Coordinates of C-alpha atoms in Angstrom, one line a residue:
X20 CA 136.5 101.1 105.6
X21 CA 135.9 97.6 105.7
X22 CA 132.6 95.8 104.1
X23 CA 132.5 92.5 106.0
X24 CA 134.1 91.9 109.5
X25 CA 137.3 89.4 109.6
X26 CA 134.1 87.1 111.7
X27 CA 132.1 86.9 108.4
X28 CA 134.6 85.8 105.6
X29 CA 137.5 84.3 107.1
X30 CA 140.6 85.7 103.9
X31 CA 137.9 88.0 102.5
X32 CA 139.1 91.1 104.8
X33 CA 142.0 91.7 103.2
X34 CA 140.9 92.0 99.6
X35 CA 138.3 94.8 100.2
X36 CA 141.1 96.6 102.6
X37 CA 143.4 96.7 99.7
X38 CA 141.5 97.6 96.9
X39 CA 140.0 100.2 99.1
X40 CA 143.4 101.6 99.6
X41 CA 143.7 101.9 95.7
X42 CA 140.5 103.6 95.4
X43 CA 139.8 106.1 98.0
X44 CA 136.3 106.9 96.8
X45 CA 135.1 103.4 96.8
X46 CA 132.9 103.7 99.3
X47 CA 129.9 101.0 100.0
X48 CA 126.3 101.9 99.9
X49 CA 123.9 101.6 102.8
X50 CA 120.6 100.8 102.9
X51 CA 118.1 100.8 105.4
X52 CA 116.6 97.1 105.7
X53 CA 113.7 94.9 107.4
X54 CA 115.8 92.2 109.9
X55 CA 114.1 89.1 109.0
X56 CA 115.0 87.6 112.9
X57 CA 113.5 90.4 114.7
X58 CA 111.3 92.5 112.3
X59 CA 113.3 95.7 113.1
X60 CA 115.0 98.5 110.8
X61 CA 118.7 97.2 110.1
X62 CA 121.2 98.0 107.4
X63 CA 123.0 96.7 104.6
X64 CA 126.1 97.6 102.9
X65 CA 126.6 96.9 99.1
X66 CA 130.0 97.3 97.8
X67 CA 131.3 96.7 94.2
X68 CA 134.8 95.2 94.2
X69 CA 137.1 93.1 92.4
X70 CA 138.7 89.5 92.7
X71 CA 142.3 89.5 92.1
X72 CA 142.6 87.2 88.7
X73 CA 138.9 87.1 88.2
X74 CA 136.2 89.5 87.8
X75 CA 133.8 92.5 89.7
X76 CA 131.5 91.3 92.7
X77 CA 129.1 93.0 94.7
X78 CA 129.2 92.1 97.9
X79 CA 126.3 92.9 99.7
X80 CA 126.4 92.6 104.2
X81 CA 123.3 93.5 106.3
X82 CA 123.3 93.6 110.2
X83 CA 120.7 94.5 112.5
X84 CA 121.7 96.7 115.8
X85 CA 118.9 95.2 117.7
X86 CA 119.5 91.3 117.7
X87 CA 122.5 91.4 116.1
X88 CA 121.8 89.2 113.8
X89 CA 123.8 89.5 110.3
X90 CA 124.2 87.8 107.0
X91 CA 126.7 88.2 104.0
X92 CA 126.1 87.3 100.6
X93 CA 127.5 88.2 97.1
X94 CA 126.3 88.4 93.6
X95 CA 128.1 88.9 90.1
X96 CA 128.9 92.0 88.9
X97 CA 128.8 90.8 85.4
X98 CA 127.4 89.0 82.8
X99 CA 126.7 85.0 82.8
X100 CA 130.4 83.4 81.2
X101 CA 130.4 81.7 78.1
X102 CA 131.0 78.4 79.4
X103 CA 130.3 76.6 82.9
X104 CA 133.7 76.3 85.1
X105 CA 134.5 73.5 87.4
X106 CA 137.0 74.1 90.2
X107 CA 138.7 70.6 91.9
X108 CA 140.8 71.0 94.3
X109 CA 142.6 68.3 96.8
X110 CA 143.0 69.5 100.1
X111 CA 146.2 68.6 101.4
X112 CA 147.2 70.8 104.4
X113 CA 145.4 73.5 106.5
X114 CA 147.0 75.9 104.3
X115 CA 144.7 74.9 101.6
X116 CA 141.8 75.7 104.2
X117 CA 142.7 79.4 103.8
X118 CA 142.0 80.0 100.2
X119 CA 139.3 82.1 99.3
X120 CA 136.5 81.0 97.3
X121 CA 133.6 82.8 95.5
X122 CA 130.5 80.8 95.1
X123 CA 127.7 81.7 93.0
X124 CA 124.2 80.7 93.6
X125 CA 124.1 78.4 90.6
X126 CA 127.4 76.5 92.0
X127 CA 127.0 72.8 93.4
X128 CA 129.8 72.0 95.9
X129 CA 130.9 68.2 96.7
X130 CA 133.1 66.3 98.9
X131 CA 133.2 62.9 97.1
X132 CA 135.2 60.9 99.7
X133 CA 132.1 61.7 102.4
X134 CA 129.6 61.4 99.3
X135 CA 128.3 65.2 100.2
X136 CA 127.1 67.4 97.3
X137 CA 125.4 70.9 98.6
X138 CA 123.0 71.4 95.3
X139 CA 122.3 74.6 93.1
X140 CA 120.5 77.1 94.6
X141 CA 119.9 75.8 98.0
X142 CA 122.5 78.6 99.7
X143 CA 122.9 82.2 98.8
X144 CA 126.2 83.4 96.9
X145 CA 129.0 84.0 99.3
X146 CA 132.6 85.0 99.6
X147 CA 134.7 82.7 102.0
X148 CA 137.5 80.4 102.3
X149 CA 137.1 76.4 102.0
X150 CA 136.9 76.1 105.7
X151 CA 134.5 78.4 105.7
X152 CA 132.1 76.4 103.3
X153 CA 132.8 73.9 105.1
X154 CA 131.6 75.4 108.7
X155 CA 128.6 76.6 106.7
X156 CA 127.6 73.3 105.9
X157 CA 127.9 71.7 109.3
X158 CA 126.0 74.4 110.6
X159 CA 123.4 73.8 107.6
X160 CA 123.1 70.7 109.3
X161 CA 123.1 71.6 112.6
X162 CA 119.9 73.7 112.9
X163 CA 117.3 71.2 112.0
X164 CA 118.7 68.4 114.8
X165 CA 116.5 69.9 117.6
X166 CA 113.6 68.8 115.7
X167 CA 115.0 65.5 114.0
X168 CA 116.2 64.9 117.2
X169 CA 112.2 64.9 118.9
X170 CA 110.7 63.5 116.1
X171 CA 113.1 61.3 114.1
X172 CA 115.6 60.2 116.4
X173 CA 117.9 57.8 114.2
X174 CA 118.2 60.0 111.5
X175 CA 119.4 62.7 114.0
X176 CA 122.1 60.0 115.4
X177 CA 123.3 59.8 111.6
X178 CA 123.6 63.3 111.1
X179 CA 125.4 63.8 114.0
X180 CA 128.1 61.5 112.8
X181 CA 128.5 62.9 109.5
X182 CA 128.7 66.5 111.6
X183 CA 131.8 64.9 113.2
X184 CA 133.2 63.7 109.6
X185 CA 132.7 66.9 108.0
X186 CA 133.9 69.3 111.2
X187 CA 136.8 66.1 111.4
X188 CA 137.8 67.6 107.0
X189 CA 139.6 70.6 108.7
X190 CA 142.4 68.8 110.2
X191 CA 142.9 67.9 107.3
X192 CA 144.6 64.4 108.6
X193 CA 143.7 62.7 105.3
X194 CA 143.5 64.7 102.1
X195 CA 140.1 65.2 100.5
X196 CA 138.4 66.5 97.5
X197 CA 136.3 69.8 96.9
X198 CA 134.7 70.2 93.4
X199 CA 132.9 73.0 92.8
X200 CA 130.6 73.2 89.3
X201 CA 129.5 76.6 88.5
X202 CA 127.3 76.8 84.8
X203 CA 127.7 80.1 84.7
X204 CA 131.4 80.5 85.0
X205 CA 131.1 83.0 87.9
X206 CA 132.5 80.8 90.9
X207 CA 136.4 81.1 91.5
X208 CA 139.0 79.2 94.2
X209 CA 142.2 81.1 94.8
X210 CA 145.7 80.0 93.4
X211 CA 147.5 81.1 96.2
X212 CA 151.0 80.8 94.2
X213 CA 150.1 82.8 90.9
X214 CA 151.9 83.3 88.1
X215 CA 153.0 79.7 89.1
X216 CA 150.7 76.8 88.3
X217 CA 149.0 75.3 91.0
X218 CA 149.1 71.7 91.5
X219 CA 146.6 70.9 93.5
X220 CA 144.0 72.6 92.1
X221 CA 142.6 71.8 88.0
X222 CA 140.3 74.3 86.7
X223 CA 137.9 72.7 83.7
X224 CA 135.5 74.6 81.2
X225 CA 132.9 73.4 79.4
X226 CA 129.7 73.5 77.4
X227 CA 126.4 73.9 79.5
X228 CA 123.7 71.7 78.5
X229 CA 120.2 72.8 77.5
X230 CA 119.1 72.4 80.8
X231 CA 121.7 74.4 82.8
X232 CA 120.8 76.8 80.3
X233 CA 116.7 76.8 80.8
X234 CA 118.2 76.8 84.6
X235 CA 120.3 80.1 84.0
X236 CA 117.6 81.9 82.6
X237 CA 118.9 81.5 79.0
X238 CA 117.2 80.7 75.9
X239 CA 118.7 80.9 72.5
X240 CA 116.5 81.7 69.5
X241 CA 117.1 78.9 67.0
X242 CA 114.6 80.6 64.3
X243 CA 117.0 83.7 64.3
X244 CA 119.9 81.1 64.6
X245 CA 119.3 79.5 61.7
X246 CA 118.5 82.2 59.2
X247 CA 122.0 83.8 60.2
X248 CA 124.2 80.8 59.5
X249 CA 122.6 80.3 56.3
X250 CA 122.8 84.0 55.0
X251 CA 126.6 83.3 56.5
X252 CA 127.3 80.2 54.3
X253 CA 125.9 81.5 51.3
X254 CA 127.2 85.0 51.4
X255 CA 130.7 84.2 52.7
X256 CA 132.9 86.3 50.0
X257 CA 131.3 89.2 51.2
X258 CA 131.5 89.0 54.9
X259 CA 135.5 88.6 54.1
X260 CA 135.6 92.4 52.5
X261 CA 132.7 93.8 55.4
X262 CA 133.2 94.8 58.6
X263 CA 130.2 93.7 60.5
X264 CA 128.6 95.2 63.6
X265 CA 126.3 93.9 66.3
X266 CA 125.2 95.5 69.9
X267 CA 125.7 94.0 72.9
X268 CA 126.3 95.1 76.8
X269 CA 130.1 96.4 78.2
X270 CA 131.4 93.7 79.9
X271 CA 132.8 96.2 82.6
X272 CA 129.6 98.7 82.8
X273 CA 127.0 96.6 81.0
X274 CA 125.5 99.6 79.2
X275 CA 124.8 99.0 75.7
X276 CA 128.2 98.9 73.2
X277 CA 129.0 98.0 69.5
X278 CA 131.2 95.4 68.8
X279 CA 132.7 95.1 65.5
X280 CA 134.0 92.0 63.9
X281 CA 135.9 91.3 60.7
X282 CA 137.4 87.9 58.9
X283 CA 141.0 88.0 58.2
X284 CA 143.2 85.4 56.6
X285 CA 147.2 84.9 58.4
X286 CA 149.3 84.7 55.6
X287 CA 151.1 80.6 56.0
X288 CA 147.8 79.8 58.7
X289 CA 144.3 80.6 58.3
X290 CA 141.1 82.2 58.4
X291 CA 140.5 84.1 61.9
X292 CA 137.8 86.2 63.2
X293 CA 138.7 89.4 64.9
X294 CA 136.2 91.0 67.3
X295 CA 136.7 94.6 69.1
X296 CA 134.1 96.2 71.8
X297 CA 133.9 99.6 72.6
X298 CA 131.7 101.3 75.4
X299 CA 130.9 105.0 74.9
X300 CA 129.6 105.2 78.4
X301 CA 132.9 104.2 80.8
X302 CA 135.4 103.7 77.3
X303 CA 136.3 100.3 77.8
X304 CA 137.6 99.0 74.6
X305 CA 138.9 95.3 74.5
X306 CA 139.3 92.9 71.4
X307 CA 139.5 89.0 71.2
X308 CA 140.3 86.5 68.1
X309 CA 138.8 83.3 67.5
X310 CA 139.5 80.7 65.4
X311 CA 137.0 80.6 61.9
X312 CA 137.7 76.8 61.2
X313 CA 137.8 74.1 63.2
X314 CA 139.1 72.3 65.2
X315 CA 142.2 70.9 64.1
X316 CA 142.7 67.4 64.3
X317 CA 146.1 67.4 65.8
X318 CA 147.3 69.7 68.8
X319 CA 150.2 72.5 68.0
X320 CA 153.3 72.9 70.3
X321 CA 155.4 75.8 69.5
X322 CA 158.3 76.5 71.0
X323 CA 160.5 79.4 70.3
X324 CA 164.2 80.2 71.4
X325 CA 164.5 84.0 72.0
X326 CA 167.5 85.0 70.9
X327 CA 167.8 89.0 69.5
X328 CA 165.3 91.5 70.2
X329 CA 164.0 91.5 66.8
X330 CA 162.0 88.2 67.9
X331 CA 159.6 90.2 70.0
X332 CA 158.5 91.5 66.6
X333 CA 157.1 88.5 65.4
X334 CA 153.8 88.2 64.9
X335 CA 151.1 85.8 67.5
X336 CA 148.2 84.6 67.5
X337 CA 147.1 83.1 70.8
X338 CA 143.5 81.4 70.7
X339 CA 141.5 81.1 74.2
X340 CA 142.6 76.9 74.1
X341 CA 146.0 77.8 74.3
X342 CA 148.6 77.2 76.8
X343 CA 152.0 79.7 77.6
X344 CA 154.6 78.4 79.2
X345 CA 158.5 79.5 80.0
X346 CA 160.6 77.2 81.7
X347 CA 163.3 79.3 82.5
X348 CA 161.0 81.3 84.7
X349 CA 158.9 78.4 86.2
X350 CA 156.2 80.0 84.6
X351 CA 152.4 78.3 83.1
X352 CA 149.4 80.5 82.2
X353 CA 146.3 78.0 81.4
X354 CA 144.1 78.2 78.8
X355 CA 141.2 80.7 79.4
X356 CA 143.3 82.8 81.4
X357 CA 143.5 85.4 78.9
X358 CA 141.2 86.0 76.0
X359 CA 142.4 84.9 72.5
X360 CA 144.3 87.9 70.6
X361 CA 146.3 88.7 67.6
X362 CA 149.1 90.7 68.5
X363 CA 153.2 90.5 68.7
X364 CA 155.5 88.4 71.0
X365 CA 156.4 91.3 72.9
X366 CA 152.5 92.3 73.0
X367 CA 151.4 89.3 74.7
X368 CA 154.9 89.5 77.3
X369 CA 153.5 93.1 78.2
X370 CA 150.3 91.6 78.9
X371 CA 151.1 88.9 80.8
X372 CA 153.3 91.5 82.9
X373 CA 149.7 93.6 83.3
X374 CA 148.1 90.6 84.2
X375 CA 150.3 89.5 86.8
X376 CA 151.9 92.2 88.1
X377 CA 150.5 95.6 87.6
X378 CA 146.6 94.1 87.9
X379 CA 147.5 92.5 91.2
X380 CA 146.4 93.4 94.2
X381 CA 147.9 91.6 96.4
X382 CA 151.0 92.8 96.0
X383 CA 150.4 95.6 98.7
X384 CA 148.0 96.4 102.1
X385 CA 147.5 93.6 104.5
X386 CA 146.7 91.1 101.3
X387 CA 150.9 90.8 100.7
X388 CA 152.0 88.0 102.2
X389 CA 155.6 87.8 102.9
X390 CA 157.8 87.3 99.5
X391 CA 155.0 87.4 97.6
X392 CA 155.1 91.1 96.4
X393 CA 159.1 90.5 95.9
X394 CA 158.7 87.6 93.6
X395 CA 156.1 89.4 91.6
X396 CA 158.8 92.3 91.2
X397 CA 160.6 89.8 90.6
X398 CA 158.9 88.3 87.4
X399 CA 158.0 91.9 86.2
X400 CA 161.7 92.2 85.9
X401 CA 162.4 89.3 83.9
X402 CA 160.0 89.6 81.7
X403 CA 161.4 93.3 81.0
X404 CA 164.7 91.5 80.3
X405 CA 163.2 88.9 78.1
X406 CA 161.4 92.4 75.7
X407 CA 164.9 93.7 75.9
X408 CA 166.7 90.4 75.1
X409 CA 169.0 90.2 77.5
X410 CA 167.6 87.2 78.3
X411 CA 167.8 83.8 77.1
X412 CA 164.2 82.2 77.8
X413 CA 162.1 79.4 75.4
X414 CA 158.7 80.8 74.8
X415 CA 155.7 77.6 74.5
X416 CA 153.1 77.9 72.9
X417 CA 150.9 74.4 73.4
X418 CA 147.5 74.7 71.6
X419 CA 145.3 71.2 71.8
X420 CA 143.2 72.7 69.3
X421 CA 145.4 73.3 66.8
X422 CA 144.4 77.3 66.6
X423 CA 147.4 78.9 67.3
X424 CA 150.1 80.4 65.4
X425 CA 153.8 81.9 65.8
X426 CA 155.0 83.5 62.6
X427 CA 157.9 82.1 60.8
X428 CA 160.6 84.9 60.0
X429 CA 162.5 82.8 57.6
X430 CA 159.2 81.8 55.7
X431 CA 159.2 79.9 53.3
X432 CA 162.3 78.2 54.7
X433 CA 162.2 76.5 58.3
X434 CA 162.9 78.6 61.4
X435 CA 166.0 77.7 63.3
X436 CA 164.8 78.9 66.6
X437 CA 161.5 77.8 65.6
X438 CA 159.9 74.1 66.2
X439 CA 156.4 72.9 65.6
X440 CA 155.3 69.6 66.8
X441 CA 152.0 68.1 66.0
X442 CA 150.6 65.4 68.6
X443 CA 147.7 63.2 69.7
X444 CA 145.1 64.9 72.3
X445 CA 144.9 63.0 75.5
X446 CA 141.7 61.9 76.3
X447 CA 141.5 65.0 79.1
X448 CA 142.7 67.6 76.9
X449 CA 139.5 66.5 74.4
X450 CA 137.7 66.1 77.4
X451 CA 138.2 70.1 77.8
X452 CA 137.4 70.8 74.3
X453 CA 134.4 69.0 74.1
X454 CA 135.5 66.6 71.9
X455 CA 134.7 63.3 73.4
X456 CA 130.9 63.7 73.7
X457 CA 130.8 65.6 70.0
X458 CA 129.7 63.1 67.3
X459 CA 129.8 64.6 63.7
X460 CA 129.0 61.6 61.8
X461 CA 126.5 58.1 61.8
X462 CA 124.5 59.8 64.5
X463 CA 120.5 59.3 65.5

């Protein structure tokens, strides 16, 4: 059964269709509701799904039998991200029209070559494609020129002509620009040519501000903040021997969990922190590792020729700012796109096989598109052959922080197979660490 009508979310129909096919007892919810056009009984459906390469939704779609009048919005399933995201993308065919698009409440859209920014919170969360935001915002436009039209007539005349420019942005006979800045991490724009990178689009994490924060809803307790970094600092030795533990919600279920988090110390590295969740309630386990130092003040490259099975032995650890890349397979995964872990080559392989093959829905129903599902196969296969060494790939790991780590078989000795490179930041890679607007020293 299908939530929303191919008429409501152009490229949204699809993804429910599939994953409903994986799950025959999803089923949406409905709920009788007061039609806010004609005052009547209607109904709304609420269904709890997932974005391929992103997170749970729910997707909520009411319509009313007696004027027909409907509406379609969504809302985050989960928590509010650690950092904002910002999604650019240049527009360069009317293929690029088609891609889907979550956008949160919080998100700002803009179109810098008409000068057009749709602010935060002025339009309800929705699921759609970039023409689609598009069409929404002429038609934003469209329902107050009646009135502009009787009682201020010139600014009517110029809204009609930025109507035409904006409805003119989907035949796409110049390319433009859509940026969309979400604080809360929770809006995403398709790559429609995953596990490849996509060129046209840059995605862009950051730090929120104080106010996005106040304007999320989030406050942090710098009292409380305080006293723990300085019982930290003081008590250090012994948090290195302790295994601490502190609640917090399931990211999955967000009923209450534990998550447990220890300091460990990579023999030829440094100090990491190692943090594992688990849920009691739906038994979602998951663990991440961060960095306990800084930021280094050079990036890391590492690059490592697989040559004998025993390499997918060696020990990893990927931080969240790091990059993986194999050339021989045409293949980037960007930082943020998996969480930072401490595991074994062949670990982080098998994930990245998870992540992009068995995770994927599109890959089957009428989400496939034609050689898609093949070349996925496709990948999965390789990437078995790479764990089995029978093929001959370079594995890149390119780290601007610094954070990440490969481990040296040959240690103390060089590694043959092995090469490190230390290099300058560029000024966007510091851009996406924060680094340009972070002064440590001679500050006010």
């Amino acid at each position: 059964m299908s939530l929303i009508e191919e008429d409501d979310v152009r490229g949204g129909r699809g993804v429910f269709k599939d994953i409903s096919a994986e799950d025959d007892d999803m089923q949406p919810t409905i709920i009788e509701s007061l039609c806010m056009n004609c005052y009547e009984n209607g109904s709304t459906r609420l269904l709890l799904t997932k974005i391929p390469f992103f997170k749970e939704i729910i997707i909520s779609s009411f319509t009313c039998a007696h004027c027909n009048w409907s509406n379609t919005e969504i809302q985050s399933a989960g928590r509010i991200q650690d950092q904002g995201v910002t999604y650019t993308l240049r527009v360069r065919s009317k293929q690029d029209l088609n891609r889907e698009v979550v956008k949160a409440d919080s998100a700002t859209t803009r179109i810098p070559e008409l000068d057009f920014e749709i602010p935060a919170y002025t339009q309800k969360g929705s699921l759609s494609t970039i023409e689609g935001l598009i069409e929404r915002a002429a038609t934003g436009l469209e329902q107050e020129q009646p009135t502009r039209k009787a009682t201020v007539p010139e600014v009517a005349e110029k809204i009609d002509k930025f109507i035409e420019k904006l409805k003119k942005l989907k035949d796409v006979e110049q390319e433009f620009t859509v940026v969309i800045d979400d604080p809360s991490g929770n809006s995403f724009v398709e790559n429609p040519f995953v596990p490849q990178k996509d060129e046209a689009l840059s995605v862009t994490h950051y730090k929120r501000t104080p106010e996005q924060d106040a304007q999320l809803g989030l406050k942090a307790d710098d009292g409380a903040e305080e006293d723990t970094e300085e019982k930290a600092g003081s008590d250090i030795d012994a948090l290195r021997n302790e295994v601490l533990m502190f609640n917090t919600n399931c990211p999955e279920c967000n009923a209450p969990a534990s998550t447990n988090m220890k300091l460990v110390q990579i023999p030829h590295f440094k100090e990491v922190i190692i943090m594992a969740t688990n849920c009691d309630s739906c038994g979602h386990r998951t663990n991440e590792v961060k960095s306990g130092g800084a930021t280094e003040e050079l990036g890391t490259k590492i690059t490592l020729h697989v040559t004998d099975p025993s390499d997918m032995s060696r020990d990893l650890l990927k931080s969240e700012t790091c990059h993986i890349m194999i050339p021989e397979l045409e293949f980037e995964l960007g930082m943020g796109a998996v969480a930072g872990k401490f595991t074994t080559l062949e670990g982080l392989l098998k994930d990245i096989k998870d992540l992009i093959v068995s995770k994927n829905p599109f890959t089957c129903g009428d989400s496939a598109t034609p050689g898609r599902a093949e070349k996925i196969e496709l990948f999965g296969k390789k990437i078995d052959q790479i764990m089995a060494g029978e093929m001959d790939v370079h594995v890149i790991l390119d780290d601007p922080a610094g954070n990440s780590y490969l481990q040296n078989v040959y240690a103390p000795d060089p590694d043959p197979e092995m090469t490190v490179e230390k290099y300058e930041r560029t000024f966007e890679q510091k851009e996406d660490l924060g680094l340009n607007d972070m002064q440590t020293e001679n500050y006010q």
